[in-house]
mmCIF file of C-alpha atoms in Angstrom:
data_model
loop_
_atom_site.group_PDB
_atom_site.id
_atom_site.type_symbol
_atom_site.label_atom_id
_atom_site.label_comp_id
_atom_site.label_asym_id
_atom_site.label_seq_id
_atom_site.Cartn_x
_atom_site.Cartn_y
_atom_site.Cartn_z
ATOM 1 C CA MET A 1423 72.101 135.914 91.434
ATOM 2 C CA THR A 1424 68.551 136.603 90.257
ATOM 3 C CA THR A 1425 66.531 136.665 87.090
ATOM 4 C CA GLY A 1426 63.996 139.411 87.657
ATOM 5 C CA SER A 1427 62.671 138.675 91.135
ATOM 6 C CA ILE A 1428 63.397 134.917 91.039
ATOM 7 C CA THR A 1429 66.333 133.828 93.182
ATOM 8 C CA ALA A 1430 68.411 130.713 92.673
ATOM 9 C CA LEU A 1431 66.851 127.524 94.053
ATOM 10 C CA THR A 1432 69.094 125.307 96.157
ATOM 11 C CA LEU A 1433 67.805 121.748 96.016
ATOM 12 C CA SER A 1434 69.038 118.441 97.420
ATOM 13 C CA ALA A 1435 68.393 115.064 95.794
ATOM 14 C CA ILE A 1436 68.766 112.299 98.364
ATOM 15 C CA GLN A 1437 69.917 108.955 97.034
ATOM 16 C CA TYR A 1438 68.587 106.839 99.884
ATOM 17 C CA GLU A 1439 68.966 103.212 100.951
ATOM 18 C CA ALA A 1440 65.808 102.398 102.877
ATOM 19 C CA LEU A 1441 66.120 100.584 106.191
ATOM 20 C CA ASP A 1442 64.263 97.416 107.101
ATOM 21 C CA GLY A 1443 61.374 98.006 109.469
ATOM 22 C CA GLY A 1444 59.007 100.147 107.426
ATOM 23 C CA VAL A 1445 57.943 103.710 108.150
ATOM 24 C CA ALA A 1446 58.969 103.792 111.812
ATOM 25 C CA ALA A 1447 62.551 102.787 111.003
ATOM 26 C CA ASN A 1448 62.964 105.260 108.143
ATOM 27 C CA VAL A 1449 61.491 108.485 109.540
ATOM 28 C CA SER A 1450 64.454 109.238 111.817
ATOM 29 C CA GLU A 1451 66.919 108.697 108.969
ATOM 30 C CA HIS A 1452 64.886 111.055 106.763
ATOM 31 C CA ILE A 1453 65.140 113.681 109.505
ATOM 32 C CA ARG A 1454 68.928 113.251 109.695
ATOM 33 C CA LEU A 1455 69.300 113.628 105.948
ATOM 34 C CA ILE A 1456 67.071 116.719 105.835
ATOM 35 C CA GLU A 1457 69.350 118.241 108.489
ATOM 36 C CA ASP A 1458 72.343 117.347 106.280
ATOM 37 C CA ALA A 1459 70.675 119.047 103.303
ATOM 38 C CA GLU A 1460 70.021 122.152 105.413
ATOM 39 C CA SER A 1461 73.757 122.442 106.066
ATOM 40 C CA HIS A 1462 74.191 122.790 102.287
ATOM 41 C CA GLY A 1463 71.542 125.517 102.069
ATOM 42 C CA ALA A 1464 68.734 123.413 100.574
ATOM 43 C CA ARG A 1465 65.234 124.842 100.335
ATOM 44 C CA LEU A 1466 63.790 121.679 98.792
ATOM 45 C CA VAL A 1467 64.740 118.037 99.400
ATOM 46 C CA ILE A 1468 63.661 115.156 97.136
ATOM 47 C CA PHE A 1469 63.675 111.527 98.348
ATOM 48 C CA PRO A 1470 63.207 108.399 96.147
ATOM 49 C CA GLU A 1471 60.083 106.421 95.352
ATOM 50 C CA LEU A 1472 58.600 104.721 98.458
ATOM 51 C CA SER A 1473 61.515 106.042 100.517
ATOM 52 C CA LEU A 1474 59.672 105.543 103.821
ATOM 53 C CA THR A 1475 59.367 101.780 103.285
ATOM 54 C CA GLY A 1476 61.724 100.947 100.438
ATOM 55 C CA TYR A 1477 60.244 99.314 97.340
ATOM 56 C CA ARG A 1478 58.701 96.612 99.541
ATOM 57 C CA LEU A 1479 55.264 96.020 98.073
ATOM 58 C CA ASP A 1480 54.899 92.981 100.321
ATOM 59 C CA LEU A 1481 54.798 95.315 103.343
ATOM 60 C CA LEU A 1482 51.733 97.009 101.884
ATOM 61 C CA GLU A 1483 49.453 93.980 101.999
ATOM 62 C CA GLY A 1484 48.309 95.108 105.467
ATOM 63 C CA PRO A 1485 47.401 98.634 106.618
ATOM 64 C CA GLU A 1486 50.374 99.249 108.918
ATOM 65 C CA GLU A 1487 52.749 100.839 106.391
ATOM 66 C CA TRP A 1488 50.157 103.060 104.681
ATOM 67 C CA LEU A 1489 50.081 106.726 105.635
ATOM 68 C CA GLY A 1490 47.334 109.339 105.746
ATOM 69 C CA ALA A 1491 47.669 113.121 105.762
ATOM 70 C CA ALA A 1492 47.221 113.325 109.549
ATOM 71 C CA ASP A 1493 49.485 110.364 110.430
ATOM 72 C CA ARG A 1494 51.457 111.177 113.590
ATOM 73 C CA ARG A 1495 54.437 109.156 112.313
ATOM 74 C CA LEU A 1496 55.177 112.108 110.022
ATOM 75 C CA ASP A 1497 55.351 114.580 112.920
ATOM 76 C CA GLY A 1498 59.143 114.413 113.161
ATOM 77 C CA ILE A 1499 59.499 115.265 109.479
ATOM 78 C CA ARG A 1500 56.931 118.060 109.849
ATOM 79 C CA GLU A 1501 58.953 119.477 112.731
ATOM 80 C CA ILE A 1502 62.321 119.440 110.934
ATOM 81 C CA CYS A 1503 60.685 121.092 107.923
ATOM 82 C CA ARG A 1504 59.167 123.756 110.184
ATOM 83 C CA ARG A 1505 62.476 124.379 111.928
ATOM 84 C CA THR A 1506 64.608 124.550 108.773
ATOM 85 C CA GLY A 1507 62.128 126.119 106.340
ATOM 86 C CA ILE A 1508 62.701 123.178 103.966
ATOM 87 C CA THR A 1509 60.022 121.458 101.903
ATOM 88 C CA ALA A 1510 60.750 117.706 101.894
ATOM 89 C CA VAL A 1511 59.312 115.329 99.301
ATOM 90 C CA VAL A 1512 59.107 111.784 100.692
ATOM 91 C CA GLY A 1513 57.877 108.573 99.052
ATOM 92 C CA ALA A 1514 55.045 106.589 100.623
ATOM 93 C CA ALA A 1515 51.995 104.426 100.176
ATOM 94 C CA PHE A 1516 49.218 106.917 100.882
ATOM 95 C CA THR A 1517 45.525 106.536 101.649
ATOM 96 C CA GLN A 1518 43.366 109.509 100.751
ATOM 97 C CA ASP A 1519 40.554 110.619 103.052
ATOM 98 C CA ASP A 1520 38.062 108.790 100.832
ATOM 99 C CA GLY A 1521 40.088 105.571 101.080
ATOM 100 C CA THR A 1522 41.706 105.717 97.615
ATOM 101 C CA PRO A 1523 45.135 103.970 97.715
ATOM 102 C CA ARG A 1524 47.947 105.898 96.011
ATOM 103 C CA LEU A 1525 51.649 105.502 95.296
ATOM 104 C CA ALA A 1526 52.638 108.989 96.350
ATOM 105 C CA SER A 1527 55.268 111.639 96.718
ATOM 106 C CA LEU A 1528 54.307 113.709 99.754
ATOM 107 C CA ALA A 1529 55.580 117.283 99.830
ATOM 108 C CA ILE A 1530 55.789 118.262 103.499
ATOM 109 C CA HIS A 1531 55.946 122.050 103.759
ATOM 110 C CA PRO A 1532 57.364 124.161 106.617
ATOM 111 C CA SER A 1533 53.776 125.037 107.564
ATOM 112 C CA GLY A 1534 53.121 121.349 108.241
ATOM 113 C CA ALA A 1535 50.779 121.079 105.259
ATOM 114 C CA ILE A 1536 51.130 117.989 103.060
ATOM 115 C CA GLU A 1537 50.787 118.338 99.285
ATOM 116 C CA PRO A 1538 50.527 114.880 97.683
ATOM 117 C CA SER A 1539 51.389 113.892 94.127
ATOM 118 C CA PHE A 1540 50.329 110.496 92.769
ATOM 119 C CA LYS A 1541 52.117 108.180 90.356
ATOM 120 C CA THR A 1542 50.387 108.361 86.986
ATOM 121 C CA TRP A 1543 51.952 105.376 85.190
ATOM 122 C CA LEU A 1544 51.698 102.348 87.463
ATOM 123 C CA HIS A 1545 53.242 99.102 86.259
ATOM 124 C CA GLY A 1546 53.481 95.453 87.258
ATOM 125 C CA PRO A 1547 52.119 94.528 90.703
ATOM 126 C CA GLU A 1548 51.650 98.230 91.559
ATOM 127 C CA GLN A 1549 48.456 98.091 89.514
ATOM 128 C CA GLY A 1550 46.882 95.722 92.027
ATOM 129 C CA LEU A 1551 47.720 97.931 95.011
ATOM 130 C CA PHE A 1552 47.259 101.521 93.876
ATOM 131 C CA VAL A 1553 44.972 103.764 91.857
ATOM 132 C CA ALA A 1554 46.830 105.884 89.286
ATOM 133 C CA GLY A 1555 46.873 109.672 89.447
ATOM 134 C CA SER A 1556 45.964 111.913 86.518
ATOM 135 C CA HIS A 1557 48.835 114.428 86.486
ATOM 136 C CA PRO A 1558 51.720 115.561 88.700
ATOM 137 C CA ALA A 1559 51.461 118.075 91.492
ATOM 138 C CA VAL A 1560 53.374 121.297 90.827
ATOM 139 C CA LEU A 1561 54.949 122.852 93.920
ATOM 140 C CA GLU A 1562 55.722 126.563 94.166
ATOM 141 C CA ILE A 1563 58.858 127.467 96.122
ATOM 142 C CA ASP A 1564 60.681 130.822 96.003
ATOM 143 C CA GLY A 1565 59.093 131.689 92.666
ATOM 144 C CA TRP A 1566 60.019 128.331 91.103
ATOM 145 C CA LYS A 1567 57.547 125.680 89.947
ATOM 146 C CA ILE A 1568 58.584 122.080 90.583
ATOM 147 C CA ALA A 1569 56.619 119.170 89.089
ATOM 148 C CA LEU A 1570 56.786 115.829 90.913
ATOM 149 C CA ALA A 1571 57.188 112.562 88.997
ATOM 150 C CA ILE A 1572 57.497 108.988 90.241
ATOM 151 C CA CYS A 1573 59.703 106.491 88.398
ATOM 152 C CA PHE A 1574 57.867 105.188 85.288
ATOM 153 C CA ASP A 1575 56.204 108.598 84.880
ATOM 154 C CA ALA A 1576 59.566 109.823 83.566
ATOM 155 C CA ALA A 1577 59.489 107.194 80.791
ATOM 156 C CA ARG A 1578 56.342 108.795 79.355
ATOM 157 C CA PRO A 1579 57.105 112.070 77.505
ATOM 158 C CA GLY A 1580 53.525 113.299 77.935
ATOM 159 C CA HIS A 1581 53.918 113.435 81.713
ATOM 160 C CA ALA A 1582 56.736 115.983 81.531
ATOM 161 C CA GLU A 1583 54.986 117.818 78.687
ATOM 162 C CA TRP A 1584 51.960 118.310 80.928
ATOM 163 C CA ALA A 1585 54.266 119.619 83.662
ATOM 164 C CA ALA A 1586 55.918 122.059 81.258
ATOM 165 C CA GLY A 1587 52.492 123.247 80.130
ATOM 166 C CA ALA A 1588 51.690 123.949 83.787
ATOM 167 C CA GLY A 1589 54.769 126.189 83.929
ATOM 168 C CA ALA A 1590 57.220 123.805 85.623
ATOM 169 C CA ASP A 1591 60.843 124.921 85.856
ATOM 170 C CA VAL A 1592 62.020 121.661 87.437
ATOM 171 C CA TYR A 1593 60.928 118.061 86.820
ATOM 172 C CA ALA A 1594 61.735 116.199 90.044
ATOM 173 C CA VAL A 1595 61.740 112.404 89.714
ATOM 174 C CA SER A 1596 61.626 109.993 92.670
ATOM 175 C CA ALA A 1597 62.499 106.553 91.339
ATOM 176 C CA VAL A 1598 63.971 103.066 91.490
ATOM 177 C CA TYR A 1599 66.459 102.511 88.641
ATOM 178 C CA THR A 1600 68.535 99.349 89.032
ATOM 179 C CA ALA A 1601 71.835 97.966 87.722
ATOM 180 C CA GLY A 1602 71.799 97.801 83.925
ATOM 181 C CA GLU A 1603 69.370 100.729 83.607
ATOM 182 C CA ASP A 1604 72.078 103.404 83.523
ATOM 183 C CA HIS A 1605 71.520 104.273 79.858
ATOM 184 C CA ARG A 1606 67.741 104.264 80.218
ATOM 185 C CA LEU A 1607 67.986 106.547 83.249
ATOM 186 C CA GLY A 1608 70.182 109.036 81.403
ATOM 187 C CA LEU A 1609 67.896 109.092 78.376
ATOM 188 C CA HIS A 1610 64.765 109.667 80.461
ATOM 189 C CA LEU A 1611 66.139 112.474 82.619
ATOM 190 C CA GLY A 1612 68.057 114.147 79.800
ATOM 191 C CA ALA A 1613 65.206 114.025 77.296
ATOM 192 C CA ARG A 1614 62.584 115.296 79.746
ATOM 193 C CA ALA A 1615 64.819 118.282 80.537
ATOM 194 C CA MET A 1616 65.934 119.075 76.979
ATOM 195 C CA ASP A 1617 62.563 118.612 75.281
ATOM 196 C CA ASN A 1618 60.768 120.850 77.774
ATOM 197 C CA ARG A 1619 63.526 123.399 78.513
ATOM 198 C CA MET A 1620 63.581 122.771 82.222
ATOM 199 C CA PHE A 1621 65.883 121.241 84.819
ATOM 200 C CA SER A 1622 65.366 117.609 85.783
ATOM 201 C CA VAL A 1623 66.354 116.062 89.094
ATOM 202 C CA LEU A 1624 66.529 112.407 90.113
ATOM 203 C CA ALA A 1625 66.449 110.890 93.592
ATOM 204 C CA ASN A 1626 67.097 107.177 93.053
ATOM 205 C CA LEU A 1627 66.560 104.469 95.661
ATOM 206 C CA ALA A 1628 70.007 103.283 96.787
ATOM 207 C CA GLY A 1629 71.592 99.978 97.713
ATOM 208 C CA ALA A 1630 69.863 96.614 97.424
ATOM 209 C CA THR A 1631 66.196 96.699 96.399
ATOM 210 C CA PRO A 1632 63.659 93.934 95.680
ATOM 211 C CA LEU A 1633 64.026 94.845 91.993
ATOM 212 C CA GLY A 1634 67.813 94.433 92.096
ATOM 213 C CA PRO A 1635 70.799 96.556 93.146
ATOM 214 C CA SER A 1636 70.552 100.283 92.525
ATOM 215 C CA CYS A 1637 72.534 101.823 89.674
ATOM 216 C CA GLY A 1638 72.881 105.082 91.634
ATOM 217 C CA LEU A 1639 73.298 108.118 89.350
ATOM 218 C CA SER A 1640 70.953 110.424 91.245
ATOM 219 C CA GLY A 1641 71.586 114.011 90.266
ATOM 220 C CA PHE A 1642 70.761 116.984 88.079
ATOM 221 C CA TRP A 1643 70.320 117.662 84.358
ATOM 222 C CA GLY A 1644 70.210 121.058 82.670
ATOM 223 C CA PRO A 1645 67.805 122.247 79.967
ATOM 224 C CA ASP A 1646 70.450 121.209 77.424
ATOM 225 C CA GLY A 1647 69.791 117.593 78.472
ATOM 226 C CA LEU A 1648 73.264 117.131 79.970
ATOM 227 C CA PRO A 1649 73.956 115.977 83.548
ATOM 228 C CA PHE A 1650 75.936 118.415 85.668
ATOM 229 C CA ARG A 1651 76.066 116.575 88.987
ATOM 230 C CA GLN A 1652 75.565 112.889 89.790
ATOM 231 C CA ALA A 1653 76.089 110.499 92.688
ATOM 232 C CA ALA A 1654 79.542 108.999 93.055
ATOM 233 C CA GLY A 1655 78.297 105.562 94.126
ATOM 234 C CA THR A 1656 75.174 103.495 94.715
ATOM 235 C CA GLY A 1657 74.657 104.041 98.458
ATOM 236 C CA THR A 1658 73.006 106.831 100.417
ATOM 237 C CA GLU A 1659 74.270 110.222 99.287
ATOM 238 C CA VAL A 1660 73.093 113.847 99.529
ATOM 239 C CA LEU A 1661 73.562 115.779 96.284
ATOM 240 C CA THR A 1662 72.936 119.509 96.286
ATOM 241 C CA ALA A 1663 72.879 122.047 93.462
ATOM 242 C CA SER A 1664 71.911 125.686 93.129
ATOM 243 C CA LEU A 1665 69.688 126.111 90.073
ATOM 244 C CA GLN A 1666 69.791 129.449 88.264
ATOM 245 C CA HIS A 1667 66.635 130.718 86.578
ATOM 246 C CA GLY A 1668 68.738 132.648 84.079
ATOM 247 C CA VAL A 1669 69.876 129.344 82.563
ATOM 248 C CA LEU A 1670 66.260 128.493 81.773
ATOM 249 C CA ALA A 1671 65.664 131.946 80.308
ATOM 250 C CA ARG A 1672 68.441 131.440 77.751
ATOM 251 C CA PHE A 1673 66.921 128.191 76.529
ATOM 252 C CA ARG A 1674 63.369 129.511 76.532
ATOM 253 C CA ARG A 1675 63.934 132.499 74.275
ATOM 254 C CA PRO A 1676 61.834 132.252 71.082
#
């Protein structure tokens, strides 16, 4: 099904329980889950905030778990993206070429290129480790525009408004929402979608985290603000949906 020349976008949100052991331990599991998403036809895969380490800020006190654009530890993810044609968005502590430390979502394209997006609204101890970004990156895949958000960004309406102004069709949030934040999660993802007439997608960190146990609920919201697919539990889970541009067109009519 198409709207004009824009085909449906099949996207997987990965609710992911990070393994102990930092980047090295998590890369192979990311590769396995990207392969799983490919079997469901995904063209884009979204992982949670800091998925390559878990939300382990203590691991970031030394340089070992920070990544740069040319880091060879990402080669396996580059290769699976090249082989499948998938763009994978992974969460990492990222050092720019000029040394600026960022809390990042890294979009790894089939070409091997990395397109980073930086968390805009840092909070708590993150502020001592990272420099905030100014606005989200907006990916272009199959005629769709996908804006990347990281956790607390989704709590700030202006972040999604900027994305909508840049033409975003999808607001993709990589996050850590914990037990007791179910209502807050639903309000954030639903309001960002409804207010800006776009889809929103959440990839939530799964399992036990240093902030508390995950509340799960990764999934998809339509431009009416209502969820239409969510995780069944709080562990690792691959959720896939095919987004139709015609749905957006109905909500965007003057």
